[in-house]
mmCIF file of C-alpha atoms in Angstrom:
data_model
loop_
_atom_site.group_PDB
_atom_site.id
_atom_site.type_symbol
_atom_site.label_atom_id
_atom_site.label_comp_id
_atom_site.label_asym_id
_atom_site.label_seq_id
_atom_site.Cartn_x
_atom_site.Cartn_y
_atom_site.Cartn_z
ATOM 1 C CA MET A 19 115.596 197.332 55.419
ATOM 2 C CA THR A 20 117.304 200.021 57.477
ATOM 3 C CA THR A 21 115.569 201.698 60.389
ATOM 4 C CA PRO A 22 115.360 205.488 60.028
ATOM 5 C CA PRO A 23 117.315 207.400 62.680
ATOM 6 C CA HIS A 24 115.571 208.968 65.644
ATOM 7 C CA PRO A 25 114.433 212.516 64.697
ATOM 8 C CA LEU A 26 116.891 214.059 67.171
ATOM 9 C CA VAL A 27 119.758 212.055 65.681
ATOM 10 C CA ALA A 28 118.759 213.326 62.229
ATOM 11 C CA ARG A 29 118.664 216.899 63.567
ATOM 12 C CA ALA A 30 122.063 216.487 65.198
ATOM 13 C CA ARG A 31 123.546 215.267 61.907
ATOM 14 C CA GLN A 32 122.044 218.213 60.054
ATOM 15 C CA LEU A 33 123.304 220.691 62.648
ATOM 16 C CA ALA A 34 126.758 219.128 62.526
ATOM 17 C CA ALA A 35 126.946 219.120 58.729
ATOM 18 C CA GLU A 36 125.485 222.575 58.100
ATOM 19 C CA VAL A 37 126.650 224.645 61.088
ATOM 20 C CA LEU A 38 129.257 223.053 63.342
ATOM 21 C CA ALA A 39 131.733 221.125 61.182
ATOM 22 C CA PRO A 40 132.157 223.772 58.434
ATOM 23 C CA GLN A 41 133.377 226.356 60.940
ATOM 24 C CA ALA A 42 135.057 224.127 63.537
ATOM 25 C CA GLU A 43 138.596 225.350 62.824
ATOM 26 C CA ARG A 44 137.531 229.014 62.965
ATOM 27 C CA VAL A 45 135.552 228.431 66.163
ATOM 28 C CA ASP A 46 138.564 226.687 67.696
ATOM 29 C CA GLN A 47 140.601 229.872 67.198
ATOM 30 C CA GLU A 48 137.963 232.563 67.724
ATOM 31 C CA GLY A 49 135.430 231.116 70.170
ATOM 32 C CA VAL A 50 131.977 229.577 70.021
ATOM 33 C CA PRO A 51 129.694 232.200 68.438
ATOM 34 C CA ALA A 52 126.231 233.039 69.693
ATOM 35 C CA SER A 53 124.879 231.950 66.291
ATOM 36 C CA SER A 54 126.007 228.352 66.938
ATOM 37 C CA ILE A 55 124.292 228.370 70.328
ATOM 38 C CA GLU A 56 121.093 229.718 68.781
ATOM 39 C CA ALA A 57 121.215 226.884 66.234
ATOM 40 C CA VAL A 58 121.600 224.351 69.056
ATOM 41 C CA LYS A 59 118.663 225.912 70.908
ATOM 42 C CA ARG A 60 116.439 225.692 67.808
ATOM 43 C CA SER A 61 117.398 222.060 67.161
ATOM 44 C CA GLY A 62 115.519 220.633 70.147
ATOM 45 C CA LEU A 63 118.649 218.825 71.320
ATOM 46 C CA LEU A 64 118.745 220.693 74.627
ATOM 47 C CA GLY A 65 115.616 218.808 75.650
ATOM 48 C CA VAL A 66 116.774 215.376 74.505
ATOM 49 C CA SER A 67 116.351 213.828 77.977
ATOM 50 C CA ALA A 68 113.821 216.285 79.438
ATOM 51 C CA PRO A 69 110.254 215.244 80.322
ATOM 52 C CA VAL A 70 107.737 215.486 77.478
ATOM 53 C CA ALA A 71 105.314 217.338 79.777
ATOM 54 C CA TYR A 72 107.764 220.236 79.900
ATOM 55 C CA GLY A 73 108.568 220.334 76.192
ATOM 56 C CA GLY A 74 111.372 217.815 76.101
ATOM 57 C CA SER A 75 111.733 214.568 74.162
ATOM 58 C CA ALA A 76 112.460 212.061 76.971
ATOM 59 C CA ALA A 77 114.566 210.185 74.409
ATOM 60 C CA PRO A 78 116.339 206.922 75.331
ATOM 61 C CA ALA A 79 119.869 207.128 76.686
ATOM 62 C CA SER A 80 121.149 205.659 73.412
ATOM 63 C CA VAL A 81 119.770 208.660 71.507
ATOM 64 C CA ALA A 82 121.284 211.148 73.964
ATOM 65 C CA ARG A 83 124.653 209.415 73.566
ATOM 66 C CA GLU A 84 124.502 209.352 69.768
ATOM 67 C CA THR A 85 123.600 213.028 69.504
ATOM 68 C CA ALA A 86 126.478 213.844 71.866
ATOM 69 C CA GLU A 87 128.886 211.847 69.686
ATOM 70 C CA ILE A 88 127.741 213.709 66.578
ATOM 71 C CA LEU A 89 128.098 217.172 68.119
ATOM 72 C CA ALA A 90 131.464 216.431 69.726
ATOM 73 C CA GLY A 91 132.823 214.980 66.513
ATOM 74 C CA ALA A 92 131.752 218.061 64.567
ATOM 75 C CA CYS A 93 132.905 220.762 67.024
ATOM 76 C CA CYS A 94 134.000 219.680 70.469
ATOM 77 C CA SER A 95 133.924 223.246 71.817
ATOM 78 C CA THR A 96 130.264 223.712 70.943
ATOM 79 C CA TRP A 97 129.454 220.261 72.309
ATOM 80 C CA PHE A 98 131.173 221.133 75.578
ATOM 81 C CA VAL A 99 129.193 224.339 76.040
ATOM 82 C CA GLN A 100 125.841 222.670 75.399
ATOM 83 C CA THR A 101 126.588 219.507 77.374
ATOM 84 C CA GLN A 102 126.656 221.571 80.580
ATOM 85 C CA HIS A 103 122.929 222.182 80.062
ATOM 86 C CA HIS A 104 121.802 218.597 80.558
ATOM 87 C CA THR A 105 122.748 218.338 84.246
ATOM 88 C CA PRO A 106 120.513 221.294 85.234
ATOM 89 C CA VAL A 107 117.681 219.832 83.155
ATOM 90 C CA MET A 108 117.855 216.452 84.857
ATOM 91 C CA THR A 109 118.353 218.050 88.282
ATOM 92 C CA LEU A 110 115.090 219.936 87.804
ATOM 93 C CA ALA A 111 113.330 216.894 86.374
ATOM 94 C CA ARG A 112 114.015 215.083 89.652
ATOM 95 C CA SER A 113 113.327 218.087 91.883
ATOM 96 C CA GLU A 114 110.077 218.771 93.721
ATOM 97 C CA LEU A 115 111.008 222.353 94.609
ATOM 98 C CA PRO A 116 109.293 225.470 93.160
ATOM 99 C CA VAL A 117 112.162 226.330 90.791
ATOM 100 C CA ARG A 118 111.200 223.291 88.696
ATOM 101 C CA GLU A 119 108.003 224.934 87.462
ATOM 102 C CA ARG A 120 109.755 228.223 86.824
ATOM 103 C CA LEU A 121 112.683 226.951 84.755
ATOM 104 C CA LEU A 122 112.306 223.375 83.520
ATOM 105 C CA GLY A 123 110.023 224.182 80.598
ATOM 106 C CA GLN A 124 112.282 226.997 79.351
ATOM 107 C CA LEU A 125 115.370 224.791 79.599
ATOM 108 C CA ALA A 126 113.691 221.768 77.988
ATOM 109 C CA LYS A 127 112.468 223.836 75.032
ATOM 110 C CA GLY A 128 115.836 225.510 74.496
ATOM 111 C CA GLU A 129 114.505 228.952 75.394
ATOM 112 C CA LEU A 130 117.297 229.212 77.976
ATOM 113 C CA LEU A 131 120.768 227.674 78.060
ATOM 114 C CA SER A 132 122.196 226.706 81.436
ATOM 115 C CA GLY A 133 125.739 226.222 82.600
ATOM 116 C CA VAL A 134 126.959 224.376 85.686
ATOM 117 C CA ALA A 135 129.262 225.299 88.553
ATOM 118 C CA TYR A 136 129.467 222.214 90.736
ATOM 119 C CA ALA A 137 132.670 220.272 89.980
ATOM 120 C CA GLN A 138 134.249 221.891 93.056
ATOM 121 C CA LEU A 139 132.028 219.670 95.209
ATOM 122 C CA ARG A 140 134.300 216.753 94.298
ATOM 123 C CA ALA A 141 137.140 218.382 96.271
ATOM 124 C CA HIS A 142 135.372 217.453 99.541
ATOM 125 C CA PRO A 143 136.366 217.468 102.426
ATOM 126 C CA ARG A 144 137.962 220.654 101.153
ATOM 127 C CA ILE A 145 135.169 223.164 100.555
ATOM 128 C CA PRO A 146 135.949 225.671 97.763
ATOM 129 C CA VAL A 147 132.401 227.125 97.931
ATOM 130 C CA ARG A 148 130.706 227.541 101.303
ATOM 131 C CA VAL A 149 126.945 228.162 101.573
ATOM 132 C CA THR A 150 125.479 229.749 104.702
ATOM 133 C CA ARG A 151 121.968 230.698 105.723
ATOM 134 C CA GLU A 152 121.328 234.436 105.464
ATOM 135 C CA ARG A 153 118.234 236.690 105.314
ATOM 136 C CA GLY A 154 115.804 233.909 104.448
ATOM 137 C CA GLY A 155 118.025 232.686 101.638
ATOM 138 C CA TRP A 156 121.558 231.437 101.006
ATOM 139 C CA ARG A 157 124.934 233.181 100.817
ATOM 140 C CA PHE A 158 127.686 231.737 98.579
ATOM 141 C CA ASP A 159 131.383 232.425 99.249
ATOM 142 C CA GLY A 160 134.484 230.945 97.640
ATOM 143 C CA THR A 161 135.862 230.102 94.210
ATOM 144 C CA VAL A 162 134.451 228.096 91.326
ATOM 145 C CA PRO A 163 137.630 227.068 89.464
ATOM 146 C CA TRP A 164 135.947 226.221 86.144
ATOM 147 C CA TYR A 165 132.803 227.618 84.554
ATOM 148 C CA THR A 166 132.177 227.001 80.859
ATOM 149 C CA GLY A 167 130.034 229.052 78.495
ATOM 150 C CA TRP A 168 130.422 232.474 80.089
ATOM 151 C CA GLY A 169 128.680 235.007 77.874
ATOM 152 C CA LEU A 170 126.713 232.250 76.133
ATOM 153 C CA ASN A 171 124.668 230.799 79.008
ATOM 154 C CA ASP A 172 121.518 232.455 80.303
ATOM 155 C CA VAL A 173 121.499 230.834 83.742
ATOM 156 C CA MET A 174 123.775 228.648 85.834
ATOM 157 C CA LEU A 175 123.313 225.889 88.385
ATOM 158 C CA LEU A 176 125.659 226.779 91.238
ATOM 159 C CA ALA A 177 126.606 224.430 94.083
ATOM 160 C CA GLY A 178 128.320 224.626 97.428
ATOM 161 C CA VAL A 179 128.455 222.901 100.792
ATOM 162 C CA THR A 180 126.472 224.102 103.809
ATOM 163 C CA ASP A 181 127.543 224.181 107.469
ATOM 164 C CA ALA A 182 125.439 221.024 107.914
ATOM 165 C CA ASP A 183 127.582 219.266 105.262
ATOM 166 C CA GLU A 184 124.833 219.365 102.657
ATOM 167 C CA ALA A 185 125.315 219.791 98.926
ATOM 168 C CA LEU A 186 123.088 222.700 97.902
ATOM 169 C CA PHE A 187 122.352 223.562 94.251
ATOM 170 C CA ALA A 188 120.636 226.792 93.212
ATOM 171 C CA PHE A 189 120.007 228.708 90.000
ATOM 172 C CA THR A 190 121.113 232.242 89.242
ATOM 173 C CA GLU A 191 121.618 234.363 86.147
ATOM 174 C CA ALA A 192 124.896 233.710 84.340
ATOM 175 C CA ARG A 193 126.185 237.278 84.533
ATOM 176 C CA GLU A 194 128.351 239.433 86.741
ATOM 177 C CA GLN A 195 126.323 240.618 89.727
ATOM 178 C CA PRO A 196 126.832 241.624 93.356
ATOM 179 C CA GLY A 197 128.799 238.819 94.970
ATOM 180 C CA LEU A 198 129.718 237.099 91.666
ATOM 181 C CA ARG A 199 132.718 238.147 89.584
ATOM 182 C CA PRO A 200 134.172 236.196 86.619
ATOM 183 C CA SER A 201 137.835 236.004 85.691
ATOM 184 C CA PRO A 202 138.963 236.874 82.155
ATOM 185 C CA PRO A 203 138.391 233.928 79.782
ATOM 186 C CA MET A 204 141.065 231.275 80.253
ATOM 187 C CA ARG A 205 143.549 230.513 77.494
ATOM 188 C CA LEU A 206 143.718 226.737 77.309
ATOM 189 C CA ALA A 207 145.682 224.261 75.194
ATOM 190 C CA ALA A 208 142.338 222.981 73.918
ATOM 191 C CA LEU A 209 138.772 224.295 73.970
ATOM 192 C CA THR A 210 139.671 227.908 74.715
ATOM 193 C CA ALA A 211 136.691 228.501 72.428
ATOM 194 C CA SER A 212 134.325 227.238 75.148
ATOM 195 C CA ARG A 213 134.654 230.533 77.063
ATOM 196 C CA THR A 214 135.747 229.030 80.360
ATOM 197 C CA VAL A 215 136.311 231.297 83.373
ATOM 198 C CA SER A 216 136.662 230.986 87.127
ATOM 199 C CA LEU A 217 134.106 232.631 89.401
ATOM 200 C CA GLU A 218 134.814 234.541 92.606
ATOM 201 C CA LEU A 219 131.893 234.408 95.023
ATOM 202 C CA ASP A 220 131.856 237.001 97.798
ATOM 203 C CA GLY A 221 128.460 237.112 99.419
ATOM 204 C CA LEU A 222 126.321 236.134 96.435
ATOM 205 C CA TRP A 223 122.815 235.871 97.883
ATOM 206 C CA LEU A 224 120.137 233.630 96.380
ATOM 207 C CA PRO A 225 116.569 233.175 97.655
ATOM 208 C CA ASP A 226 115.044 229.906 98.812
ATOM 209 C CA ASP A 227 113.016 229.602 95.619
ATOM 210 C CA ALA A 228 116.243 229.411 93.578
ATOM 211 C CA VAL A 229 117.228 226.127 95.260
ATOM 212 C CA ALA A 230 116.891 223.022 93.075
ATOM 213 C CA LEU A 231 118.542 220.414 95.292
ATOM 214 C CA ARG A 232 119.562 220.140 98.938
ATOM 215 C CA SER A 233 121.003 216.810 100.032
ATOM 216 C CA PRO A 234 123.453 215.381 102.578
ATOM 217 C CA TYR A 235 126.827 215.535 100.874
ATOM 218 C CA GLU A 236 127.479 211.797 101.087
ATOM 219 C CA THR A 237 124.064 211.027 99.586
ATOM 220 C CA TRP A 238 124.801 213.296 96.629
ATOM 221 C CA ALA A 239 128.359 211.988 96.246
ATOM 222 C CA ALA A 240 127.161 208.380 96.185
ATOM 223 C CA THR A 241 125.134 209.140 93.043
ATOM 224 C CA ASP A 242 127.820 211.362 91.492
ATOM 225 C CA ARG A 243 130.877 209.115 91.806
ATOM 226 C CA PRO A 244 129.784 206.337 89.388
ATOM 227 C CA LYS A 245 128.991 208.826 86.585
ATOM 228 C CA SER A 246 132.624 209.616 85.861
ATOM 229 C CA THR A 247 133.582 205.947 85.564
ATOM 230 C CA ASN A 248 131.714 205.563 82.261
ATOM 231 C CA ALA A 249 133.293 206.475 78.927
ATOM 232 C CA SER A 250 132.093 209.792 77.522
ATOM 233 C CA PRO A 251 130.270 209.714 74.173
ATOM 234 C CA ALA A 252 132.426 212.688 73.160
ATOM 235 C CA VAL A 253 135.466 210.387 73.120
ATOM 236 C CA PHE A 254 133.788 208.205 70.522
ATOM 237 C CA GLY A 255 132.685 211.231 68.501
ATOM 238 C CA VAL A 256 136.176 212.736 68.297
ATOM 239 C CA THR A 257 137.664 209.310 67.523
ATOM 240 C CA ALA A 258 135.198 208.717 64.684
ATOM 241 C CA SER A 259 135.966 212.132 63.165
ATOM 242 C CA ALA A 260 139.711 211.435 63.320
ATOM 243 C CA LEU A 261 139.150 208.115 61.552
ATOM 244 C CA ASP A 262 136.987 209.778 58.893
ATOM 245 C CA LEU A 263 139.814 212.248 58.301
ATOM 246 C CA LEU A 264 142.359 209.438 58.114
ATOM 247 C CA ASP A 265 140.175 207.464 55.713
ATOM 248 C CA SER A 266 139.865 210.480 53.408
ATOM 249 C CA VAL A 267 143.594 210.687 52.677
ATOM 250 C CA ASP A 268 143.954 210.116 48.928
ATOM 251 C CA GLY A 269 146.554 207.740 47.564
ATOM 252 C CA ASP A 270 147.667 206.399 50.941
ATOM 253 C CA PRO A 271 146.657 202.766 51.449
ATOM 254 C CA ALA A 272 148.455 202.675 54.824
ATOM 255 C CA ALA A 273 146.185 205.436 56.141
ATOM 256 C CA LYS A 274 143.068 203.642 54.962
ATOM 257 C CA GLU A 275 144.189 200.331 56.451
ATOM 258 C CA THR A 276 144.971 201.999 59.785
ATOM 259 C CA ALA A 277 141.548 203.624 59.747
ATOM 260 C CA ARG A 278 139.924 200.249 59.096
ATOM 261 C CA VAL A 279 141.733 198.545 61.966
ATOM 262 C CA LEU A 280 141.088 201.345 64.426
ATOM 263 C CA ARG A 281 137.427 201.607 63.424
ATOM 264 C CA ALA A 282 136.932 197.956 64.347
ATOM 265 C CA ARG A 283 138.496 198.628 67.741
ATOM 266 C CA LEU A 284 136.326 201.703 68.181
ATOM 267 C CA ASP A 285 133.164 199.735 67.439
ATOM 268 C CA GLU A 286 134.141 197.059 69.961
ATOM 269 C CA VAL A 287 134.994 199.369 72.847
ATOM 270 C CA ARG A 288 131.941 201.517 72.146
ATOM 271 C CA ARG A 289 129.666 198.468 72.426
ATOM 272 C CA GLN A 290 131.326 197.428 75.672
ATOM 273 C CA ALA A 291 131.195 200.919 77.176
ATOM 274 C CA TYR A 292 127.522 201.472 76.395
ATOM 275 C CA ALA A 293 126.530 198.021 77.640
ATOM 276 C CA LEU A 294 128.124 198.943 80.960
ATOM 277 C CA ALA A 295 126.500 202.388 80.961
ATOM 278 C CA ASP A 296 123.114 200.699 80.513
ATOM 279 C CA HIS A 297 123.674 198.337 83.437
ATOM 280 C CA PRO A 298 120.745 198.868 85.822
ATOM 281 C CA VAL A 299 122.942 199.350 88.912
ATOM 282 C CA PRO A 300 125.371 202.252 88.318
ATOM 283 C CA THR A 301 127.467 201.420 91.382
ATOM 284 C CA GLU A 302 128.304 197.928 90.136
ATOM 285 C CA ARG A 303 131.084 196.752 87.776
ATOM 286 C CA ILE A 304 133.138 199.869 88.496
ATOM 287 C CA GLU A 305 136.476 198.262 87.597
ATOM 288 C CA GLU A 306 135.067 197.165 84.237
ATOM 289 C CA ARG A 307 133.736 200.651 83.573
ATOM 290 C CA LEU A 308 137.093 202.227 84.349
ATOM 291 C CA ALA A 309 138.903 199.702 82.151
ATOM 292 C CA SER A 310 136.468 200.366 79.302
ATOM 293 C CA ARG A 311 136.936 204.113 79.684
ATOM 294 C CA THR A 312 140.708 203.669 79.519
ATOM 295 C CA ARG A 313 140.432 201.506 76.382
ATOM 296 C CA ALA A 314 138.305 204.207 74.782
ATOM 297 C CA TYR A 315 141.081 206.719 75.525
ATOM 298 C CA ASP A 316 143.618 204.351 73.958
ATOM 299 C CA VAL A 317 141.687 204.134 70.703
ATOM 300 C CA MET A 318 141.070 207.900 70.647
ATOM 301 C CA ARG A 319 144.745 208.614 71.192
ATOM 302 C CA ALA A 320 145.719 206.205 68.411
ATOM 303 C CA ALA A 321 143.159 207.661 65.991
ATOM 304 C CA THR A 322 144.033 211.313 66.580
ATOM 305 C CA THR A 323 147.764 210.519 66.438
ATOM 306 C CA ALA A 324 147.272 208.649 63.162
ATOM 307 C CA ALA A 325 145.422 211.634 61.696
ATOM 308 C CA VAL A 326 148.316 213.923 62.650
ATOM 309 C CA VAL A 327 150.901 211.493 61.237
ATOM 310 C CA ALA A 328 149.007 211.146 57.964
ATOM 311 C CA GLY A 329 148.776 214.930 57.665
ATOM 312 C CA GLY A 330 152.523 215.359 58.045
ATOM 313 C CA GLY A 331 153.819 218.899 58.473
ATOM 314 C CA ARG A 332 150.407 220.320 57.566
ATOM 315 C CA SER A 333 149.132 219.011 60.888
ATOM 316 C CA MET A 334 151.151 221.678 62.707
ATOM 317 C CA ASP A 335 149.076 224.457 61.149
ATOM 318 C CA LEU A 336 146.504 225.791 63.616
ATOM 319 C CA GLY A 337 143.920 225.448 60.864
ATOM 320 C CA SER A 338 144.500 221.703 60.569
ATOM 321 C CA PRO A 339 141.519 219.529 61.551
ATOM 322 C CA ALA A 340 143.932 216.751 62.591
ATOM 323 C CA GLN A 341 145.700 219.017 65.051
ATOM 324 C CA ARG A 342 142.418 220.344 66.429
ATOM 325 C CA LEU A 343 141.107 216.809 66.961
ATOM 326 C CA ALA A 344 144.352 215.809 68.694
ATOM 327 C CA ARG A 345 144.043 218.747 71.101
ATOM 328 C CA GLU A 346 140.368 218.000 71.692
ATOM 329 C CA GLY A 347 141.354 214.425 72.478
ATOM 330 C CA MET A 348 143.901 215.703 75.001
ATOM 331 C CA PHE A 349 141.162 217.735 76.659
ATOM 332 C CA LEU A 350 138.864 214.707 76.883
ATOM 333 C CA LEU A 351 141.594 212.784 78.727
ATOM 334 C CA VAL A 352 141.018 215.045 81.744
ATOM 335 C CA GLN A 353 137.412 216.191 81.287
ATOM 336 C CA GLY A 354 135.285 214.879 84.146
ATOM 337 C CA GLN A 355 138.365 213.401 85.787
ATOM 338 C CA THR A 356 138.168 212.287 89.420
ATOM 339 C CA ALA A 357 140.894 210.812 91.624
ATOM 340 C CA GLU A 358 139.491 207.342 90.945
ATOM 341 C CA VAL A 359 139.500 207.849 87.178
ATOM 342 C CA ARG A 360 142.990 209.373 87.235
ATOM 343 C CA GLY A 361 144.374 206.492 89.286
ATOM 344 C CA ALA A 362 142.870 203.874 86.992
ATOM 345 C CA HIS A 363 144.159 205.634 83.872
ATOM 346 C CA LEU A 364 147.681 206.121 85.207
ATOM 347 C CA GLY A 365 147.750 202.528 86.406
ATOM 348 C CA ALA A 366 146.810 201.312 82.940
ATOM 349 C CA LEU A 367 149.412 203.529 81.273
ATOM 350 C CA GLY A 368 152.107 202.292 83.643
ATOM 351 C CA SER A 369 151.320 198.607 83.309
ATOM 352 C CA PRO A 370 153.865 196.346 81.536
ATOM 353 C CA SER A 371 151.290 195.505 78.861
ATOM 354 C CA SER A 372 150.350 199.107 78.060
ATOM 355 C CA LEU A 373 152.716 199.476 75.101
ATOM 356 C CA GLY A 374 151.195 196.471 73.424
ATOM 357 C CA SER A 375 147.587 197.025 74.400
ATOM 358 C CA LEU A 376 146.523 198.528 71.089
ATOM 359 C CA SER A 377 147.977 195.678 69.075
ATOM 360 C CA SER A 378 146.299 192.959 71.111
#
């Protein structure tokens, strides 16, 4: 007797089948439409990990991961826009500052969509965004190199470093305003559809009641560093979609056999990666986490390459799902990348056993 899926998993599958997957190739070329974001908001998935008291579902981590896999496998661009939202939600869930009561319920219920502008903190001791005290609030100056979802998000969680070497996070509206100017949307090799821009900050002023988190930089960094060592569920979602595409090739037993072999490898590395992600101490077993993440990349690369090979010349058409998945896979190789992750990945690729790793 099979156990029925969690309601949010069922909703994610329905959203993927009815909205995201059917238009994924068009979205890839034209951009994530507001209608897709409205469908995500209505689905309840934006509150998957949010407290029940604020309208969220407080679902287990396994459910959050599975819904992420489903969305990423259907349309990685839409997944990437909405995945930004979950960091602001969890930041507010842990906050005791006034902004929690003002925004958490609206974010948990999907009434508002939030973006994030904090990856620049990882450049420390270089400080791309400086925050200084001014007029009973905070002034932001500098450059946010990457901001995803411009024109789709309602609010953003913006971060910088103070003169006291604190990481400070505050909310503001996701729109051009005095002291905040976006670049034109970036043209990227993959996920141009996600509406990614850079932000120039020149005296953007935010009040004290916009602040969601203020912490010594090293305290914040100690909790941030382990996150990037775990394999992203999106990698497994894109890999599974590539294998589904490979398995659907008619009259090609080699494609089906390759899909079977790679699916077994995917299942194994997925189990390993999620067991590590569920380990109660996130700062432990870092080398194992990095190795698992790299193995997940290996399987994704093999699966997306196999889908392109099976598609032959048709895979070079911009409307080809195989080509889109291969480019999405390339994007995921660097998404959330830190120096530690990059070093581990390059070390694995340069090892004598790397060429034979997938056949072992």
